[in-house]
Coordinates of C-alpha atoms and ligand atoms in Angstrom, one line a residue:
X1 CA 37.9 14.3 41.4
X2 CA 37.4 13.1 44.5
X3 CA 33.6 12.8 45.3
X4 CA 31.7 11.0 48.4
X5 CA 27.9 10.4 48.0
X6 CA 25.8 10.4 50.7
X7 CA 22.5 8.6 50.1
X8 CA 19.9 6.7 52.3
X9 CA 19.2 3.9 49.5
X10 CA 21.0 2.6 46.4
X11 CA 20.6 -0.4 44.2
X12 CA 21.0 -3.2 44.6
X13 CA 21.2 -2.6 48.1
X14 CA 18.5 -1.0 49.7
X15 CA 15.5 0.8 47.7
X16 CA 12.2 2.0 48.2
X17 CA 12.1 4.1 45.5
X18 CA 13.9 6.1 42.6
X19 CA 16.3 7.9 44.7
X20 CA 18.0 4.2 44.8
X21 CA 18.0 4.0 41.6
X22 CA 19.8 7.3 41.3
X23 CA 22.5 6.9 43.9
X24 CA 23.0 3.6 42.7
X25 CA 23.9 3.9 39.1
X26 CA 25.2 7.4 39.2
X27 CA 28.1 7.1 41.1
X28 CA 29.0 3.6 38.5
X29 CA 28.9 6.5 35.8
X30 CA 31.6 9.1 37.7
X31 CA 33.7 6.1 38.1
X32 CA 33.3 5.4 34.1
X33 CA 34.0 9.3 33.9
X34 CA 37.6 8.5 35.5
X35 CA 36.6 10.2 39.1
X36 CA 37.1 8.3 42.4
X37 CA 33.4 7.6 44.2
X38 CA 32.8 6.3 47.6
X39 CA 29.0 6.0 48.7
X40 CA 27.9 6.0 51.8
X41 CA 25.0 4.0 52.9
X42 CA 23.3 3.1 56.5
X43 CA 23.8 0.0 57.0
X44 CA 20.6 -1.7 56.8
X45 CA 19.3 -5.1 58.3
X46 CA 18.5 -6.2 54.6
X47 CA 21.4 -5.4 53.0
X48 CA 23.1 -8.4 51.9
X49 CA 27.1 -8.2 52.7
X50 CA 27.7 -10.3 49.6
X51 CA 25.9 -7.4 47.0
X52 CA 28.9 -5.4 47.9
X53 CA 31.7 -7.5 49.6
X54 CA 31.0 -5.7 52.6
X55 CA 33.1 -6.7 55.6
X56 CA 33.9 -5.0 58.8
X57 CA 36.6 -3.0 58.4
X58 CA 36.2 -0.7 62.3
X59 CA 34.6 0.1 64.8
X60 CA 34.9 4.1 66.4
X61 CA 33.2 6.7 68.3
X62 CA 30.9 8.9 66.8
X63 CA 30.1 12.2 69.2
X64 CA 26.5 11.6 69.6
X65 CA 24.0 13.6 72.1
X66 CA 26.7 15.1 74.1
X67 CA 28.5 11.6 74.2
X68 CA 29.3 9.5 71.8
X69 CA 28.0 5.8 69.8
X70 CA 30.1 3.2 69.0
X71 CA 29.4 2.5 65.2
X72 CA 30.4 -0.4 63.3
X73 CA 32.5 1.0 59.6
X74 CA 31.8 -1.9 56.9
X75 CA 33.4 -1.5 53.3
X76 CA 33.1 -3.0 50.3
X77 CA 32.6 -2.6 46.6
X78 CA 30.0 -2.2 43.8
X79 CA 29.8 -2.8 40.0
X80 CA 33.2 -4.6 39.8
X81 CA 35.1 -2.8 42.4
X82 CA 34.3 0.9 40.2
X83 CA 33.3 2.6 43.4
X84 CA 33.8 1.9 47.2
X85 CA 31.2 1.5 49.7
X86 CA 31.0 2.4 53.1
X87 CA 28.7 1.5 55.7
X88 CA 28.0 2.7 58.8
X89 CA 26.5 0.0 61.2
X90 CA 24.5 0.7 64.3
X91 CA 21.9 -2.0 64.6
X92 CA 19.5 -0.6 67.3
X93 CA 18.8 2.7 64.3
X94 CA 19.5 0.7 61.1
X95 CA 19.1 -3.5 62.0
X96 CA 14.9 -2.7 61.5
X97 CA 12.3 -4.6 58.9
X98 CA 12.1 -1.0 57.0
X99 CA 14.3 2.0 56.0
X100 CA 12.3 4.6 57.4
X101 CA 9.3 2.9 58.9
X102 CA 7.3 0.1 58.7
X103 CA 3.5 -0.2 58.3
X104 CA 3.0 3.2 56.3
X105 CA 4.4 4.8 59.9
X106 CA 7.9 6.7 60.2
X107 CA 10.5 5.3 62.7
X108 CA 9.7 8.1 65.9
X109 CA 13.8 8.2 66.0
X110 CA 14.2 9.5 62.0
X111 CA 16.0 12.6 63.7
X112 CA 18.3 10.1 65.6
X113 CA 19.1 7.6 62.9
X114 CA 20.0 10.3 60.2
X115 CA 22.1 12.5 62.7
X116 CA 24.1 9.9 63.5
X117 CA 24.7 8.2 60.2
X118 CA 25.8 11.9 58.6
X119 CA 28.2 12.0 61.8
X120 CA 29.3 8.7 61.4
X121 CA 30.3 9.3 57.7
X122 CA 32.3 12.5 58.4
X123 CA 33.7 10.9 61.0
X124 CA 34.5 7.8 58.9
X125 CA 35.7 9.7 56.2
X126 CA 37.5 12.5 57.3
X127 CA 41.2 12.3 55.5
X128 CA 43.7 14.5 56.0
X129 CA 45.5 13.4 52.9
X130 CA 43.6 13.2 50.1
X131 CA 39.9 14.6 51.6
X132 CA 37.3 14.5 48.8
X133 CA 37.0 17.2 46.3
X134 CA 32.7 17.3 46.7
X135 CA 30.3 16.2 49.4
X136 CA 27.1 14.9 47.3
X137 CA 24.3 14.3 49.5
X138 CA 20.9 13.6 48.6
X139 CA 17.3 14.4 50.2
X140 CA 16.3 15.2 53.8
X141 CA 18.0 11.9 55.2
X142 CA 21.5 13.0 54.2
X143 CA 21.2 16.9 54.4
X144 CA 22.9 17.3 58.0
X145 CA 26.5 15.9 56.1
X146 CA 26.2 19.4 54.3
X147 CA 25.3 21.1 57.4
X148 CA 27.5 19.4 59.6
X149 CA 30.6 19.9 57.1
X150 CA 29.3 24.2 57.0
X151 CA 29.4 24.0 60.8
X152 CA 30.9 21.9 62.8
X153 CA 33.8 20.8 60.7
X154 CA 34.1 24.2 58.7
X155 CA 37.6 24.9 60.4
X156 CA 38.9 20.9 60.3
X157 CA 41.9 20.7 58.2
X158 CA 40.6 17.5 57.2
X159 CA 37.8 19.2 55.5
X160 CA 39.1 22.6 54.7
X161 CA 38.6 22.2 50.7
X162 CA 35.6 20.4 50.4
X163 CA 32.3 21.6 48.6
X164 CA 28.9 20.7 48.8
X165 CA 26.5 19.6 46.2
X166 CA 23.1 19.1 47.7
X167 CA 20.2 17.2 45.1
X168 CA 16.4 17.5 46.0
X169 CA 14.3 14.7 44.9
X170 CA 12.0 15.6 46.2
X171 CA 10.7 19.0 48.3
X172 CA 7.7 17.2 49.4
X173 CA 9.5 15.0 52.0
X174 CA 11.5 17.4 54.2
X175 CA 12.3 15.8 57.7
X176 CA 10.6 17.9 60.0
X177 CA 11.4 17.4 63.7
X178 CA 9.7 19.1 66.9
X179 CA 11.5 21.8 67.5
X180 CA 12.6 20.2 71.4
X181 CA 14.3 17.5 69.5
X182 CA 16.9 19.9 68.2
X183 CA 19.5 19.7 71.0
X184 CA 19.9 15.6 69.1
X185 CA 21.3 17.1 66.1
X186 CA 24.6 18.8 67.5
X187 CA 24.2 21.8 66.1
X188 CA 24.4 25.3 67.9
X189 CA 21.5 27.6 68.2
X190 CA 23.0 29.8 65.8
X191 CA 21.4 27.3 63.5
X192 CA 18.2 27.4 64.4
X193 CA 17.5 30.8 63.0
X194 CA 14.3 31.3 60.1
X195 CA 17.1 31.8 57.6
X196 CA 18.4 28.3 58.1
X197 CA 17.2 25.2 60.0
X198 CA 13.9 26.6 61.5
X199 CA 11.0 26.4 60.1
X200 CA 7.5 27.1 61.6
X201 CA 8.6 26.0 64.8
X202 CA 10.0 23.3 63.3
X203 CA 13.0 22.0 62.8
X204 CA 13.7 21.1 58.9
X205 CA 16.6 19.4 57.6
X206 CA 16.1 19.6 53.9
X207 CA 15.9 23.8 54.4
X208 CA 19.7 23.0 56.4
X209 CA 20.7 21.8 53.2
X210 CA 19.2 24.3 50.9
X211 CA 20.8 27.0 52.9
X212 CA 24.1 25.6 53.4
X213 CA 25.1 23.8 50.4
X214 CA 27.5 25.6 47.9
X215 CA 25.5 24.7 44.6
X216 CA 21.6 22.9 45.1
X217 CA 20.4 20.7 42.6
X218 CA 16.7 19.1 41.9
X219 CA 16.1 16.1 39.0
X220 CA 14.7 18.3 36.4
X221 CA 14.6 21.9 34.8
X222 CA 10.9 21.6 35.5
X223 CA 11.0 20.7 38.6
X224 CA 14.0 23.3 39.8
X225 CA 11.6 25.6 38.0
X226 CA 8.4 24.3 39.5
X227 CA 9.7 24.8 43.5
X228 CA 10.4 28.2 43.4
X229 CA 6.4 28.2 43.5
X230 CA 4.0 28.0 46.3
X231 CA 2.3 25.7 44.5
X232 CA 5.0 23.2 44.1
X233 CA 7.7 24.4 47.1
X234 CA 5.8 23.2 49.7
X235 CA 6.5 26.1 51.7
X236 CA 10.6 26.5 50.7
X237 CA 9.8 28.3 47.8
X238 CA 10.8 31.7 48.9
X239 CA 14.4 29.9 50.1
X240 CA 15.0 28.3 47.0
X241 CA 14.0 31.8 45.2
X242 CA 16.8 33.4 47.3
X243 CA 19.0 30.3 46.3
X244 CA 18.4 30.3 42.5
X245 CA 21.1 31.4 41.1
X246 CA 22.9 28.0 42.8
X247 CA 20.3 25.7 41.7
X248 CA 20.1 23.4 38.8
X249 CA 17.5 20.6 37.3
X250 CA 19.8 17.5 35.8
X251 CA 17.4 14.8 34.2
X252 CA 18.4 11.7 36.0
X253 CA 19.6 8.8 33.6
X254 CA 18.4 5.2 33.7
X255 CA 20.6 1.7 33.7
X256 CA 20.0 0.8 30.3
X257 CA 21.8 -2.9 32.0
X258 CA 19.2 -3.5 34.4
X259 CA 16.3 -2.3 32.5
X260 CA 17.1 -3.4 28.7
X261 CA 14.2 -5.6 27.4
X262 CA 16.5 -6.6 25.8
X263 CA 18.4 -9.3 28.1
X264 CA 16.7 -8.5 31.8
X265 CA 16.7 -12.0 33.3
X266 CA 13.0 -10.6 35.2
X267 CA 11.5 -11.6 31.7
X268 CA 9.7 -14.7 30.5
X269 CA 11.0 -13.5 26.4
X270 CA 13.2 -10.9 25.1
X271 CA 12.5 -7.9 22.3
X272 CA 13.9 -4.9 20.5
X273 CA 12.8 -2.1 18.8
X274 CA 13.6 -4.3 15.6
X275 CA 11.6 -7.3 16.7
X276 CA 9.2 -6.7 19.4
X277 CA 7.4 -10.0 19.4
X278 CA 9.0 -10.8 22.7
X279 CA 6.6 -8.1 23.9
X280 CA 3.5 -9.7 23.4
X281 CA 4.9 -13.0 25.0
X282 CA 5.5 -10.7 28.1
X283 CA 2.2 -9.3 27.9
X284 CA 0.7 -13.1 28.0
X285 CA 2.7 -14.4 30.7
X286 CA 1.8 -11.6 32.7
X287 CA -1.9 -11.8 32.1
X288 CA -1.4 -15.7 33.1
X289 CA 1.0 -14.7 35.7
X290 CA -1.9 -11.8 37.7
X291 CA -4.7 -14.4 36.3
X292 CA -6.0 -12.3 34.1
X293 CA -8.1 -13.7 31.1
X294 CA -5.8 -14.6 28.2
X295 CA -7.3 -11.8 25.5
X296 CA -5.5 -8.9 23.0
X297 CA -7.1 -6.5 24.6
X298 CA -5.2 -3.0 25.8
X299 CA -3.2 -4.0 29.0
X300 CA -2.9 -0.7 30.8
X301 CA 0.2 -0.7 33.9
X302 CA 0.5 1.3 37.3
X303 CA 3.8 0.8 39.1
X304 CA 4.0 3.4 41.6
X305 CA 4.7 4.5 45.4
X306 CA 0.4 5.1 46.9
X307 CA 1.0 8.4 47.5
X308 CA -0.9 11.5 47.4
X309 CA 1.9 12.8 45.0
X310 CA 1.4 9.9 42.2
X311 CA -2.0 11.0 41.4
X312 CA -3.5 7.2 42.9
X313 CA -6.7 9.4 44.3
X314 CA -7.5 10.2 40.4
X315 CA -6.1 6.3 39.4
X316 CA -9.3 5.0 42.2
X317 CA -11.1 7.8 40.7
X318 CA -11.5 6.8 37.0
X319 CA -10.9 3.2 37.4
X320 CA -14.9 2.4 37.3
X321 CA -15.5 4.2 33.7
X322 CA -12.1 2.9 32.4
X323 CA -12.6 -0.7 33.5
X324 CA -16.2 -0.8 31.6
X325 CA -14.3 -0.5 28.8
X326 CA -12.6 -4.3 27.1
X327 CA -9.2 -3.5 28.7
X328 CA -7.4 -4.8 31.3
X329 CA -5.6 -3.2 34.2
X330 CA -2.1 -4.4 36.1
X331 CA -1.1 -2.4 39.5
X332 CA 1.8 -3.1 41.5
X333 CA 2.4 -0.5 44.6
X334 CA 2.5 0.1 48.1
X335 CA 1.6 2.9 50.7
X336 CA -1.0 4.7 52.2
X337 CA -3.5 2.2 53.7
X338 CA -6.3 4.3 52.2
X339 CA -5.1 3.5 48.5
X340 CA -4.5 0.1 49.8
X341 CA -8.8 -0.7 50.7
X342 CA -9.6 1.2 47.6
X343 CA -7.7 -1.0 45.2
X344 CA -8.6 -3.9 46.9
X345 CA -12.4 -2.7 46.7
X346 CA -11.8 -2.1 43.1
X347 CA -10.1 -5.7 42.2
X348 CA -13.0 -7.1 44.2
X349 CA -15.4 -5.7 41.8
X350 CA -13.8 -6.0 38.5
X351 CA -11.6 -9.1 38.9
X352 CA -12.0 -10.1 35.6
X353 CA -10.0 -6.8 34.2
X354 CA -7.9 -5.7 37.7
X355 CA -5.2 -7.4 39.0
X356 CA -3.5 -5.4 42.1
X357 CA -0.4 -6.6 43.8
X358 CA -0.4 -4.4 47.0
X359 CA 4.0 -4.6 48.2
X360 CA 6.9 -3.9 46.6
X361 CA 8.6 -6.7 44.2
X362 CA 10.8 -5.6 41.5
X363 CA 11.0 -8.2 39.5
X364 CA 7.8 -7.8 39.1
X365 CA 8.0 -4.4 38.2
X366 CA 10.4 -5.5 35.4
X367 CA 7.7 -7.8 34.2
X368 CA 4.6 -4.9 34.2
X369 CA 6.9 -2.8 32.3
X370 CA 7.6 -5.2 29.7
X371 CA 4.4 -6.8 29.5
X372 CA 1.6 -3.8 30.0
X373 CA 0.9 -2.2 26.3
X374 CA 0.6 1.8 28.4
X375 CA 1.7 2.7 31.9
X376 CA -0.1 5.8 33.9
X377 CA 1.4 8.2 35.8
X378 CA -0.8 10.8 36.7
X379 CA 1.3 12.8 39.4
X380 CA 0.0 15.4 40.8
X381 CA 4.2 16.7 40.9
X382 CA 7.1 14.4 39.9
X383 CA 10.9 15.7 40.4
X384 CA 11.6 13.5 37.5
X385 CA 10.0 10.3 37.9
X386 CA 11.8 6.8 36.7
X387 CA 8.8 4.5 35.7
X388 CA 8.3 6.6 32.6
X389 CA 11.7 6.1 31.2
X390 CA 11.5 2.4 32.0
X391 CA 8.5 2.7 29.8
X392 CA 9.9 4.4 26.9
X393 CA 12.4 1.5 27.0
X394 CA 9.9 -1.4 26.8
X395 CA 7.9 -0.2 24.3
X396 CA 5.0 0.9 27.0
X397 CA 3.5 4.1 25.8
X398 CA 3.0 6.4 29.1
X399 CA 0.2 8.0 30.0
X400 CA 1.4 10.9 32.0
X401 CA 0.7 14.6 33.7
X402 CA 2.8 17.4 32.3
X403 CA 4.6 18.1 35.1
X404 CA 7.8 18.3 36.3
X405 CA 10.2 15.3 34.8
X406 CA 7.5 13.8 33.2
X407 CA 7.0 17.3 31.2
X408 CA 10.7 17.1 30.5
X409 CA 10.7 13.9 28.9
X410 CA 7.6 12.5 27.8
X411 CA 6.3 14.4 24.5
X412 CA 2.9 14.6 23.7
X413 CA 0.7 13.3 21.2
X414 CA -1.2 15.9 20.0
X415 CA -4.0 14.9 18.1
X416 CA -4.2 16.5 14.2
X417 CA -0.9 17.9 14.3
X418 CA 2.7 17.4 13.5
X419 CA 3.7 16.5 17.0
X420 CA 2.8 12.7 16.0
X421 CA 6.0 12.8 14.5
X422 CA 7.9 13.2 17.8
X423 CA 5.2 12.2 20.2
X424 CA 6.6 9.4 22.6
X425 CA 3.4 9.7 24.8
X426 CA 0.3 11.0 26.4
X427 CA 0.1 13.8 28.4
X428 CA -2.3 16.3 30.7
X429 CA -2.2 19.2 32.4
X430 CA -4.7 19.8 34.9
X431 CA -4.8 17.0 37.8
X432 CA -8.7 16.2 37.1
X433 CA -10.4 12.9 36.8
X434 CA -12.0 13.8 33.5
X435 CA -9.2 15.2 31.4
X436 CA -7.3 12.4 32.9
X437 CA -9.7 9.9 31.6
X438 CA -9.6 11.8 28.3
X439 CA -6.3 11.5 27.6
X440 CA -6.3 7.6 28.4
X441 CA -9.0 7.5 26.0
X442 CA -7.3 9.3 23.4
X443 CA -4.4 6.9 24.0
X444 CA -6.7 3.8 23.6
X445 CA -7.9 4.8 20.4
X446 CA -4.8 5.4 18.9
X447 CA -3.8 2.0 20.1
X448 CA -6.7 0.6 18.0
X449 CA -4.2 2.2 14.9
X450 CA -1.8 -0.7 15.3
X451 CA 0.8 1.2 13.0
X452 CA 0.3 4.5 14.2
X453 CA 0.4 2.7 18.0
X454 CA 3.9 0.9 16.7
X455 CA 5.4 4.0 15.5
X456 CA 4.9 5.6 19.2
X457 CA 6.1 2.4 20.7
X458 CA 9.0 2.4 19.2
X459 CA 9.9 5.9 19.2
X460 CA 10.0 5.6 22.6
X461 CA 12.1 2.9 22.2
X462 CA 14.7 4.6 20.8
X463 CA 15.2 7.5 23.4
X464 CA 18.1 8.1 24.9
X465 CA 17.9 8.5 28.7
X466 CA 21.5 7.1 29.5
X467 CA 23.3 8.3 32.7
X468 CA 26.2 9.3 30.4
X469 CA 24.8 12.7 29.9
X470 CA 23.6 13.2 33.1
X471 CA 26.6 12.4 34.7
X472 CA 28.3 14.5 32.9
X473 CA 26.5 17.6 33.9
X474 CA 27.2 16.5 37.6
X475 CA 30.7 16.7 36.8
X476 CA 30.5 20.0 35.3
X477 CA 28.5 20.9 38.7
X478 CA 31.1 19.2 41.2
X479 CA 33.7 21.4 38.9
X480 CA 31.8 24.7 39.2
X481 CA 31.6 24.1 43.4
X482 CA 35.1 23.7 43.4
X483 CA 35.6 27.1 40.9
X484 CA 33.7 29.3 43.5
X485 CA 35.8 31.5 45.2
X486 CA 35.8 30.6 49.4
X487 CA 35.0 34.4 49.8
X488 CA 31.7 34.1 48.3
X489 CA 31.0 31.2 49.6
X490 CA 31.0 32.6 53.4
X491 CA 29.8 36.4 52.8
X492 CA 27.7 36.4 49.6
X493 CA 25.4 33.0 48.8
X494 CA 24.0 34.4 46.3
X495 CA 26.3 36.3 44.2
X496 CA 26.8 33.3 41.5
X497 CA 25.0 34.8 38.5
X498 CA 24.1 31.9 36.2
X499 CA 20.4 30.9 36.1
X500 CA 21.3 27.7 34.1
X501 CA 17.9 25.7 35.1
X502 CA 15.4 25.9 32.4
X503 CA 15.8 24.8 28.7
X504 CA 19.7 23.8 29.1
X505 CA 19.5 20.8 30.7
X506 CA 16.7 19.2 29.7
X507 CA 16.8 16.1 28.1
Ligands
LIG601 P1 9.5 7.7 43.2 O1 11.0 7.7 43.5 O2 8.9 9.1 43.5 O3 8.8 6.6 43.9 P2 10.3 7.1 40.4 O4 9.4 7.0 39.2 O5 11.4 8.0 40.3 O6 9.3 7.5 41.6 O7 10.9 5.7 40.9 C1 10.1 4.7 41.3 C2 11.0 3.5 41.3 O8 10.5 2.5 42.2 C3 11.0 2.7 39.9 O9 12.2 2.1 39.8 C4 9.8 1.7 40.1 O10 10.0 0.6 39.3 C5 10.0 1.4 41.5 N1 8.8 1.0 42.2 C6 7.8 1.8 42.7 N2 6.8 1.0 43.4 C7 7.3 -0.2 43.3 C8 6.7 -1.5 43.8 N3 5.6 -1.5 44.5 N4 7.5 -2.6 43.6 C9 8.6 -2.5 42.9 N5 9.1 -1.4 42.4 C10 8.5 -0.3 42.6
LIG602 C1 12.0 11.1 44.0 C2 11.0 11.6 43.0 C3 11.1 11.0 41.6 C4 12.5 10.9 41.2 C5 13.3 10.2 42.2 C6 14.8 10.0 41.8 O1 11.6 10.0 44.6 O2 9.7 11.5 43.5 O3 10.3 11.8 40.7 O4 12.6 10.3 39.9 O5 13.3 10.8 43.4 O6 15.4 11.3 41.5

């Protein structure tokens, strides 16, 4: 098959968080699978041309606002030439410090920028000779390609046969835009209706699309339960209800390459579930490495975005109790400036036992992973969530609410039961600060059972959360867009009777 993947990051090139990680390694997988993959990425002021051996290949005219933009078209490769890249470069939108803001504020022209890199790419890409089988796009920034192929380029020949496969990381982040900005998409009024791009006098481009894309997709069955609830939907629920039949939950994988404590080149010493003394060296030079006192005491790890999402309200929360305790605390994240001063309060109070590195730095992310004994993710919803799986793979026991992808694929230690025999972690269900605290208790004194603790570690270790399987199952979904009948497609959305989400898919 033919697919093109529309993303606004991907490693190695430009990532603030986990959909990077997604759109970077999945499309290496589909290329494994034997299917052609081009991405396509904005092209970034940080990106650097030689990640990718991305040159200028054209420049064109992309209709923009009722005239048109002359965008730059750069190419190039990733992962040993397995899948082509294509950038589209327009430096006064992309040539910026950040991806979508900068100082914990969006860029006022989000609506611009996207518009005219999902035009660009259709633009870019639009073959009348071999036209891709699938349009993948992913999250708000890229939703318009969908629309935009449903709409506007519905009767080009060029893109006559090709289906739509939307993914939602994440509902919570849905591109709203003042309704008088709409005119900058390029879409007729027709579109602005409650059943598609409106919403509350808004316009919304992740609802654009959830309404238009032939088969909808979210990170876990949890999750692709979870928003069809007003508690989790953040206000789509009753869109995605109407759209259920068409949508999915696929666990993402992880690169077992770039994160194998194995041989990652981010760490001081190396370990496997065999011989995990390379662990505890980690866990030294990243005490000496945050100056933290050199002691065996329980090194507890928080690598996360500072969102109201992660749970970092109940993290600043129970930080006082936990940190009278003899253990020692690593945080590495960045976001709202609120979590910011309250961390910084926090390490200024217990700098003996806190160490807070407040921006993003992956290597050092590696080296928390590797080196922290547990890792806490108390989110308060989490599509899937990487972190967690990174932890499984170093041997970090997480601590984690049972919710979404974390529900999927953490299992719980239960205490005085058999579940110790499959347990990989810690888990929670109501987002408190005292059953949180519990549970990281619980986890502390089983640490203090240094077999018992080992067993868990390396259960963990030994999970399987490869993208093989995953990608599969995107396969089978790029197969089953391209098995719907075109009738159905236009007249009846919702005639596709297969409520697959829910205990198929999961991990
Ligand atoms: P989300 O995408 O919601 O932020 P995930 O758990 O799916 O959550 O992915 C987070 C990814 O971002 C992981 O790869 C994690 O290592 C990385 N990450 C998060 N915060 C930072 C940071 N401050 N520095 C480096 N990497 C980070
Ligand atoms: C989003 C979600 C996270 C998920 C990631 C990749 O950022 O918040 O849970 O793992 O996307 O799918």
């Amino acid at each position: 098959m033919r697919i093109l993947m529309l993303a606004s990051e991907a490693v190695p090139l430009a990532k603030t968080g986990g959909l990077a990680d997604v759109a970077g390694a999945l499309p290496v997988e589909l290329a494994r699978l034997g299917h052609e993959v081009q991405l396509a990425l904005p092209r970034y002021a940080g990106i650097e041309p030689q990640a990718a051996d991305l040159r200028q290949t054209a420049t064109m005219a992309v209709p923009f606002r009722g005239g048109s933009v002359r965008v730059g078209i750069e190419t190039g490769t990733l992962e040993n030439k397995a899948v082509s890249l294509i950038c589209i470069r327009y430096d006064p939108f992309f040539g910026r410090g950040g991806l979508y803001g900068e100082e914990g504020r969006d860029y006022p022209d989000n609506l611009e920028r996207f518009v005219l890199f999902c035009r660009a790419v259709l633009e870019a890409c639009r073959r009348r000779d071999q036209p891709p089988d699938v349009l993948h796009a992913h999250d708000w920034q890229t939703a318009l390609a969908v629309v935009y192929l449903k709409t506007l380029y519905r009767t080009d020949p060029a893109w006559a046969k090709t289906r739509a496969l939307f993914t939602i990381h994440n509902v919570g982040y849905q591109g709203h835009f003042p309704v008088t900005s709409y005119e900058i998409t390029g879409l007729p009024r027709s579109e602005y209706t409650p059943a598609k791009m409106e919403f509350y006098g808004k316009v919304n481009l992740l609802k654009g699309g959830l309404v238009h894309a032939d088969l909808l997709n979210t990170v876990s069955p949890t999750y692709a339960r979870e928003i069809q609830t007003s508690e989790f939907g953040y206000g789509l629920e009753g869109v995605l209800q109407g759209r259920k039949d068409r949508l999915f939950g696929v666990i993402n994988g992880i690169d077992t390459k770039v994160w194998d404590p194995a041989t990652d080149p981010h760490l001081p010493a190396h370990y496997s579930p065999e011989d995990l003394s390379g662990k505890k060296a980690c866990k030294q030079a990243l005490q000496r490495e945050m100056k933290l006192p050199s002691r065996d005491v329980p090194l507890i790890g928080l690598i996360s975005r500072l969102a109201f999402q992660k749970g970092i309200d109940l993290i600043v929360d129970i930080l006082p109790k936990l940190l009278e305790l003899d253990v020692q605390m690593v945080v590495l994240g960045s976001g709202e400036p609120q979590y910011h001063a309250d961390l910084t309060d926090l390490r200024a109070r217990y700098s003996d036992k806190l160490a807070v590195h407040l921006g993003f730095h992956d290597p050092l992310a590696h080296r928390i992973e590797a080196g922290a004994d547990l890792m806490l993710m108390p989110s308060r919803y989490e599509p899937c969530g990487l972190t967690q799986l990174y932890s499984l793979r170093y041997g970090t026991v997480p601590v984690v609410r049972r919710t979404g992808g974390l529900a999927d694929t953490v299992v719980p230690y239960l205490p005085a039961s058999s579940s110790q025999e499959t347990a990989t972690g810690f888990t929670f269900v109501l987002p408190g600060p005292e059953v949180f605290l519990s549970t990281v208790l619980l986890a502390l004194q089983v640490y203090r059972d240094k077999e018992e603790w080992l067993r868990l570690v390396r259960r963990g270790m030994q999970q399987d959360f490869s993208w093989q399987r995953s990608a599969k199952q995107y396969v089978e979904l790029y197969e089953r867009t391209l098995a719907l009948k075109t009738e159905s497609l236009h007249h009846s959305p919702y005639s596709f009777h297969r409520p697959w989400f829910g205990g198929r898919w999961t991990a």
